mmCIF file of C-alpha atoms in Angstrom:
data_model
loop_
_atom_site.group_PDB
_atom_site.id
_atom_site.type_symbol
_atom_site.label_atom_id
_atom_site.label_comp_id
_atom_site.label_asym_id
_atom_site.label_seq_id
_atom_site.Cartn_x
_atom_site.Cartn_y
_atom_site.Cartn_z
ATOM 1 C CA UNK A 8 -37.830 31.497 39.901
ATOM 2 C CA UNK A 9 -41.430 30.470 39.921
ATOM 3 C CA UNK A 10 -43.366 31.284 36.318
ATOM 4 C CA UNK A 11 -47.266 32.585 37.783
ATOM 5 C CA UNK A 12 -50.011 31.502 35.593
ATOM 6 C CA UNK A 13 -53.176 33.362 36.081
ATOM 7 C CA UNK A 14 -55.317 30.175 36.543
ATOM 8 C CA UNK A 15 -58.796 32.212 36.446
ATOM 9 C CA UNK A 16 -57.753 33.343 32.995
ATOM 10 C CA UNK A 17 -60.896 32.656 29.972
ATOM 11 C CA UNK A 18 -57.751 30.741 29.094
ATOM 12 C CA UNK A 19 -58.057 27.856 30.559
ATOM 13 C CA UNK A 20 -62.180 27.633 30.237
ATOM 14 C CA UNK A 21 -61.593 25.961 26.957
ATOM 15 C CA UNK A 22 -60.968 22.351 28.387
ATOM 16 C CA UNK A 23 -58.822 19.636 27.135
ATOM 17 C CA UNK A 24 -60.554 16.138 29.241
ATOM 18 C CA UNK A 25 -58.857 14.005 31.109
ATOM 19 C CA UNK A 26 -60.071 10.675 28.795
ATOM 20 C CA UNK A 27 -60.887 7.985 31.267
ATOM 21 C CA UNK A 28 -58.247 6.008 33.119
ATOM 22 C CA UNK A 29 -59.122 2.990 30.704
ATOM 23 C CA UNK A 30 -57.880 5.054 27.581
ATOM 24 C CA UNK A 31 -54.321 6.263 29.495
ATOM 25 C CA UNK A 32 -53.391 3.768 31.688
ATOM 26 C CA UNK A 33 -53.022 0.034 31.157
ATOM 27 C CA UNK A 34 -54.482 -1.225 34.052
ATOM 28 C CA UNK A 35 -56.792 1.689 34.892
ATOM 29 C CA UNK A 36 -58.057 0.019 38.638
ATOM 30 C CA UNK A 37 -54.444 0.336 40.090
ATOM 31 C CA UNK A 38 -54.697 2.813 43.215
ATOM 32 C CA UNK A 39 -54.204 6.334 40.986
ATOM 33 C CA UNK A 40 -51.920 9.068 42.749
ATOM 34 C CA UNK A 41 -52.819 12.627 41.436
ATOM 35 C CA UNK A 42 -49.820 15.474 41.608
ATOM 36 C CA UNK A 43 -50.929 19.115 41.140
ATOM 37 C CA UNK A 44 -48.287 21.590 39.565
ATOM 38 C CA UNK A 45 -46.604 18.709 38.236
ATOM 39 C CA UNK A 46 -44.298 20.953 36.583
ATOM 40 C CA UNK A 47 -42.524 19.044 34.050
ATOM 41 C CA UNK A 48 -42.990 15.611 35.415
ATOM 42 C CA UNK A 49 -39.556 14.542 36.360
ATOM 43 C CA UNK A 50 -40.660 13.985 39.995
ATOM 44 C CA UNK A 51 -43.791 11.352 38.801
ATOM 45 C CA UNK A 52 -41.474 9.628 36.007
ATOM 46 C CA UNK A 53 -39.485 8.498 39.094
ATOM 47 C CA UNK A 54 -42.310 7.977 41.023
ATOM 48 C CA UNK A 55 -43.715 5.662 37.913
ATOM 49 C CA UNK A 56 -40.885 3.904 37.202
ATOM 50 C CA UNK A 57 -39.759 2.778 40.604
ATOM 51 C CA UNK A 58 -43.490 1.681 41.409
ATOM 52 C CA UNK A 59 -45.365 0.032 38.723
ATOM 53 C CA UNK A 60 -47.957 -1.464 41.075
ATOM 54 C CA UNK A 61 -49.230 2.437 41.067
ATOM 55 C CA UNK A 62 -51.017 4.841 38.369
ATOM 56 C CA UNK A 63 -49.891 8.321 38.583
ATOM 57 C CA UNK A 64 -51.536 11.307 36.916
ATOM 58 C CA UNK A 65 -49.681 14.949 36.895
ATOM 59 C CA UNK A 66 -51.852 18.008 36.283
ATOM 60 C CA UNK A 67 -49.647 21.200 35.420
ATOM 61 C CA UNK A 68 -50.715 24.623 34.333
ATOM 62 C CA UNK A 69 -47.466 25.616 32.131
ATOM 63 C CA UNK A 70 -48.763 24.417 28.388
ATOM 64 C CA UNK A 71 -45.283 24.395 27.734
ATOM 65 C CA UNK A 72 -44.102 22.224 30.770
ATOM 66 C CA UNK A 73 -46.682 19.578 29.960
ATOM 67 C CA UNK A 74 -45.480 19.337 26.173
ATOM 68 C CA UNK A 75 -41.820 18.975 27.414
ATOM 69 C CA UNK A 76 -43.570 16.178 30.044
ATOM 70 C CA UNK A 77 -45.594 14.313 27.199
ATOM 71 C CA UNK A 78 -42.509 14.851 24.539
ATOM 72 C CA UNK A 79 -40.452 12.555 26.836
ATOM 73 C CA UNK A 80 -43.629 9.799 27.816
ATOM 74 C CA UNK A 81 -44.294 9.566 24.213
ATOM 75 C CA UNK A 82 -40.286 8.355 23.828
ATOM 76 C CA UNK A 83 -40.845 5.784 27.035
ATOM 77 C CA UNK A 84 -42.724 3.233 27.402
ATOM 78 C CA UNK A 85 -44.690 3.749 30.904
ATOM 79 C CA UNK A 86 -48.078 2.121 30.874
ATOM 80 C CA UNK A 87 -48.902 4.119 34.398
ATOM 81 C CA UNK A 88 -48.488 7.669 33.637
ATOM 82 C CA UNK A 89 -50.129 10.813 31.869
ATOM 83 C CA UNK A 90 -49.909 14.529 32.006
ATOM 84 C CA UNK A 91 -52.602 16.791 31.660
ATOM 85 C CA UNK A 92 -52.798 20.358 30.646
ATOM 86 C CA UNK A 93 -54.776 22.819 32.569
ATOM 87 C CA UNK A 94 -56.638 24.395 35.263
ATOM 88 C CA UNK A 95 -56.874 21.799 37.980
ATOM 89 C CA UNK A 96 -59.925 22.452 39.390
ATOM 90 C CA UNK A 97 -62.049 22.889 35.909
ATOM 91 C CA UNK A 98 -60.102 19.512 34.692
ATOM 92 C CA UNK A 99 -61.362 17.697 37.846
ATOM 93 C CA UNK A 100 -64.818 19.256 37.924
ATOM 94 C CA UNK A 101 -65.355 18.067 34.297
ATOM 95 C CA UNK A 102 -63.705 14.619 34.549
ATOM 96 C CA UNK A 103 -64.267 13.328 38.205
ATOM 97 C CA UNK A 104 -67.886 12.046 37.430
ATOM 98 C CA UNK A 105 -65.766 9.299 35.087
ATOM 99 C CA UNK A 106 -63.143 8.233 37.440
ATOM 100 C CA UNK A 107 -64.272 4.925 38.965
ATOM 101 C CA UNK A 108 -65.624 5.718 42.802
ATOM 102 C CA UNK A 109 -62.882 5.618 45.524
ATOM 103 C CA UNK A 110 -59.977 5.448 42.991
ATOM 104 C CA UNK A 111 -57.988 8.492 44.034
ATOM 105 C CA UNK A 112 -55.900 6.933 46.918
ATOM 106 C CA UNK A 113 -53.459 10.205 47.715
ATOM 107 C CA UNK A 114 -53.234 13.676 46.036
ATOM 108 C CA UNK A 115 -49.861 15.734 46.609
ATOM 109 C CA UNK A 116 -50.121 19.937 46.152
ATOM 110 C CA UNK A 117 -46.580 20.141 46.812
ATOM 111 C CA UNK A 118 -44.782 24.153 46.624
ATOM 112 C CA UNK A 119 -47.777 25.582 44.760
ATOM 113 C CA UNK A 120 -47.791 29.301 43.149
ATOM 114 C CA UNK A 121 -47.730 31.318 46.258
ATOM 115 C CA UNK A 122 -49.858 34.196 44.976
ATOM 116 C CA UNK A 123 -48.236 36.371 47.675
ATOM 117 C CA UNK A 124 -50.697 39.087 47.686
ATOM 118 C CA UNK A 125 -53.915 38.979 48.947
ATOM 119 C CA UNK A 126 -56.276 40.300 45.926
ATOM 120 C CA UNK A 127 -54.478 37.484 44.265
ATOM 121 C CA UNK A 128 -55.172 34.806 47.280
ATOM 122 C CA UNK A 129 -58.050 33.595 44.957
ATOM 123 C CA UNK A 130 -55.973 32.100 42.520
ATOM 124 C CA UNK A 131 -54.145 29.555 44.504
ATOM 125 C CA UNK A 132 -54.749 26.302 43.874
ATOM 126 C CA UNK A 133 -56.200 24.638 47.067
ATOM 127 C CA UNK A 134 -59.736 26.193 47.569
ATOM 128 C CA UNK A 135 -62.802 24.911 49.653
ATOM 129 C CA UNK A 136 -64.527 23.740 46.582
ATOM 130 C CA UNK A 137 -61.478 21.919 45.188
ATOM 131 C CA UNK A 138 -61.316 20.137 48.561
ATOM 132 C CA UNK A 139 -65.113 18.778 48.645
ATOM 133 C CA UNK A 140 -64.442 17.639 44.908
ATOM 134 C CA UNK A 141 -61.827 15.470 45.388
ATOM 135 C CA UNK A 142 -62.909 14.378 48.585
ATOM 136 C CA UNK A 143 -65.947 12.683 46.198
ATOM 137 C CA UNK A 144 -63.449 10.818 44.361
ATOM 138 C CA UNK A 145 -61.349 9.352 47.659
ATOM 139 C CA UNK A 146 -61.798 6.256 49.799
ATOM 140 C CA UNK A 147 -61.498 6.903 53.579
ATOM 141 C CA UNK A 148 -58.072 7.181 54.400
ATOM 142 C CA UNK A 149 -57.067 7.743 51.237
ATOM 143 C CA UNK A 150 -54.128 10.745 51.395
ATOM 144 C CA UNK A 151 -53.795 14.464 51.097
ATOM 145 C CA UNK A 152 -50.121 16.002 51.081
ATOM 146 C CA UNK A 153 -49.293 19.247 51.372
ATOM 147 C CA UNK A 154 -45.628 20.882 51.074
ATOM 148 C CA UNK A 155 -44.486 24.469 50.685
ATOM 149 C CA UNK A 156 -41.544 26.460 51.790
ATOM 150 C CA UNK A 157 -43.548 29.793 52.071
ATOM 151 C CA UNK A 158 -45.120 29.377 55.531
ATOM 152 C CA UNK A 159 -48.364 31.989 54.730
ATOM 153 C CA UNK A 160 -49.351 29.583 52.255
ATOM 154 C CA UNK A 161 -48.546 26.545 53.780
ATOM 155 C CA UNK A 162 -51.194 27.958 56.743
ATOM 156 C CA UNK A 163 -53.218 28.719 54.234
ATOM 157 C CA UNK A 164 -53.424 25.069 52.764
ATOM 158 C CA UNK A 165 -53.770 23.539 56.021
ATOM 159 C CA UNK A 166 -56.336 25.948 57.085
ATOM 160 C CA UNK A 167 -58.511 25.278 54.395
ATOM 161 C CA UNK A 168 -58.054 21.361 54.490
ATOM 162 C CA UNK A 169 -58.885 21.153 58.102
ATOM 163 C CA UNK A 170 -62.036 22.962 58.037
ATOM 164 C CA UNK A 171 -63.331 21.303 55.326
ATOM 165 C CA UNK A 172 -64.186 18.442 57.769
ATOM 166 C CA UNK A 173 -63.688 15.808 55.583
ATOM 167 C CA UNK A 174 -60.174 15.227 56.472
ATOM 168 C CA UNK A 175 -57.979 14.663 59.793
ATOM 169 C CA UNK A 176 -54.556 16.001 60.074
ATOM 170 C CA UNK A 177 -52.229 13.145 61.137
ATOM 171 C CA UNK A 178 -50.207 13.117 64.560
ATOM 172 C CA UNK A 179 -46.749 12.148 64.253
ATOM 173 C CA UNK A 180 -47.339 8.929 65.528
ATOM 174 C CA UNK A 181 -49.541 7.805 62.537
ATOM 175 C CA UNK A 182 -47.659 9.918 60.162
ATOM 176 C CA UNK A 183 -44.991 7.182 61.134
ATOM 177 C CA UNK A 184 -47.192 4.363 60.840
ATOM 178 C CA UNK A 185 -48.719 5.599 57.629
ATOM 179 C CA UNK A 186 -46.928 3.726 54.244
ATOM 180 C CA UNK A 187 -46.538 6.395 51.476
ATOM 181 C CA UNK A 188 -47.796 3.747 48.664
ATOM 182 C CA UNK A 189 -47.310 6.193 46.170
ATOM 183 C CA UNK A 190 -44.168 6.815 47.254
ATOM 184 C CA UNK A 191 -42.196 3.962 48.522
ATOM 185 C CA UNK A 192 -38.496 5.581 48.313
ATOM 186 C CA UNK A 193 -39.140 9.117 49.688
ATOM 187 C CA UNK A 194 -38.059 10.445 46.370
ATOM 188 C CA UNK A 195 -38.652 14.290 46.568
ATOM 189 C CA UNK A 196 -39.194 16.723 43.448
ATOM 190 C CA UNK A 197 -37.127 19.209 41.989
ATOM 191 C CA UNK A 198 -38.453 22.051 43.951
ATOM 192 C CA UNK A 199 -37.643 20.022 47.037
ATOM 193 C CA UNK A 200 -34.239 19.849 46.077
ATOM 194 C CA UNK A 201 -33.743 23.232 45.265
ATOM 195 C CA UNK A 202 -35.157 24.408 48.561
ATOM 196 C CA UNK A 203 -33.298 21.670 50.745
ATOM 197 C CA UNK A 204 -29.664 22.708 48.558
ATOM 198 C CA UNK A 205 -30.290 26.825 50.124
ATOM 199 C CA UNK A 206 -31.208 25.174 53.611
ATOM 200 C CA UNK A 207 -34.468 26.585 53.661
ATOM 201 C CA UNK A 208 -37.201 25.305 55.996
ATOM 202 C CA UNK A 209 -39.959 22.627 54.421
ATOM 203 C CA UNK A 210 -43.631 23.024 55.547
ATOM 204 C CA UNK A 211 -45.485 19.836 55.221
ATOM 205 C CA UNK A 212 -48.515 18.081 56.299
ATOM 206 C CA UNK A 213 -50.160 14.833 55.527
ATOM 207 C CA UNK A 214 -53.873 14.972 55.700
ATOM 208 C CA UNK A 215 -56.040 11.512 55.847
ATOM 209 C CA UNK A 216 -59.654 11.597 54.310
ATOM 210 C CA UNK A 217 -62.664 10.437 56.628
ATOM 211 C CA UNK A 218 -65.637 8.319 56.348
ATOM 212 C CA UNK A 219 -68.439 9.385 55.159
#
């Protein structure tokens, strides 16, 4: 059962920043992976702890799946990960200007809200403008991934990534060729799981970002 969050709520206008990589990770100029709708971070926790040569940072939505997602990195002792609270998209916008240039090497959006009706389409996560801003804060080829097992939305994601321009969808024989960094193991989330365990079909795409 997916929990919506109205991410256009006044709510979320009241920001809490990202600090700057120095502040939250110990070596801030490792390549940084970003996951969006981390839920409660058992998917990057793996991810972190399998590949230390990597910075991950989860942005989730859910105040309350954040706190559960800090509660358990305060008790650890990773030195590559951090949760943030919020809207994506406002947390980005006010933060991205900080990041060091070129340091966001992939970004995942994997089994978003769907926001199945169309009034509602606004809300979704991956917009046009979200695209161009995090396109400011990748190197060329640095990675977009997109996963969903609704297929309106998954169109809808891959729609809006390939007309941004500023992006190339990858053929199968590069997708082969192409070394998940981030990801090393194939280790898949919790949604994944789920959705694999009913033997449901997975949408998924793997964008790479252009030169200038």
């Amino acid at each position: 059962m997916r929990q919506h969050v109205n991410p256009l709520s006044n709510h979320f206008e009241d920001i809490q920043p990202i600090p700057k990589l120095s502040n939250i990770f110990d070596d801030p100029l490792k390549p940084l992976h970003l996951d969006v709708g981390c839920a409660s971070g058992d998917f990057l926790f793996e991810l972190a702890f399998q590949n230390k040569s990597w910075n991950y940072l989860g942005i989730e939505i859910r105040e309350k799946l954040v706190q559960k997602a800090n509660n358990k990195l305060e008790n650890s002792n990773f030195g590559n990960l951090f949760f943030a609270f919020g809207n994506a998209h406002n947390l980005i916008n006010e933060c991205f200007e900080r990041f060091p240039k070129d340091i966001l090497y992939s970004i995942s959006f994997y089994f978003p809200d769907p926001w199945f009706k169309k009034k509602h389409h606004k809300r979704r996560v991956l917009q046009p403008e979200f695209i161009n801003t995090i396109s400011k804060i990748m190197p060329p080829g640095g990675l977009l991934l997109i996963k969903s097992d609704v297929r309106e939305l998954f169109e809808s994601m891959d729609q809006i990534t390939s007309d941004s321009l500023m992006f190339k969808r990858l053929n199968p024989i590069e997708k082969k060729e192409i070394f998940l960094g981030f990801n090393p193991s194939n280790l898949k989330t919790e949604r994944e799981k789920y959705v694999l365990s009913l033997k449901k079909f997975i949408y998924e795409e793997t964008f790479q970002r252009l030169a200038s």
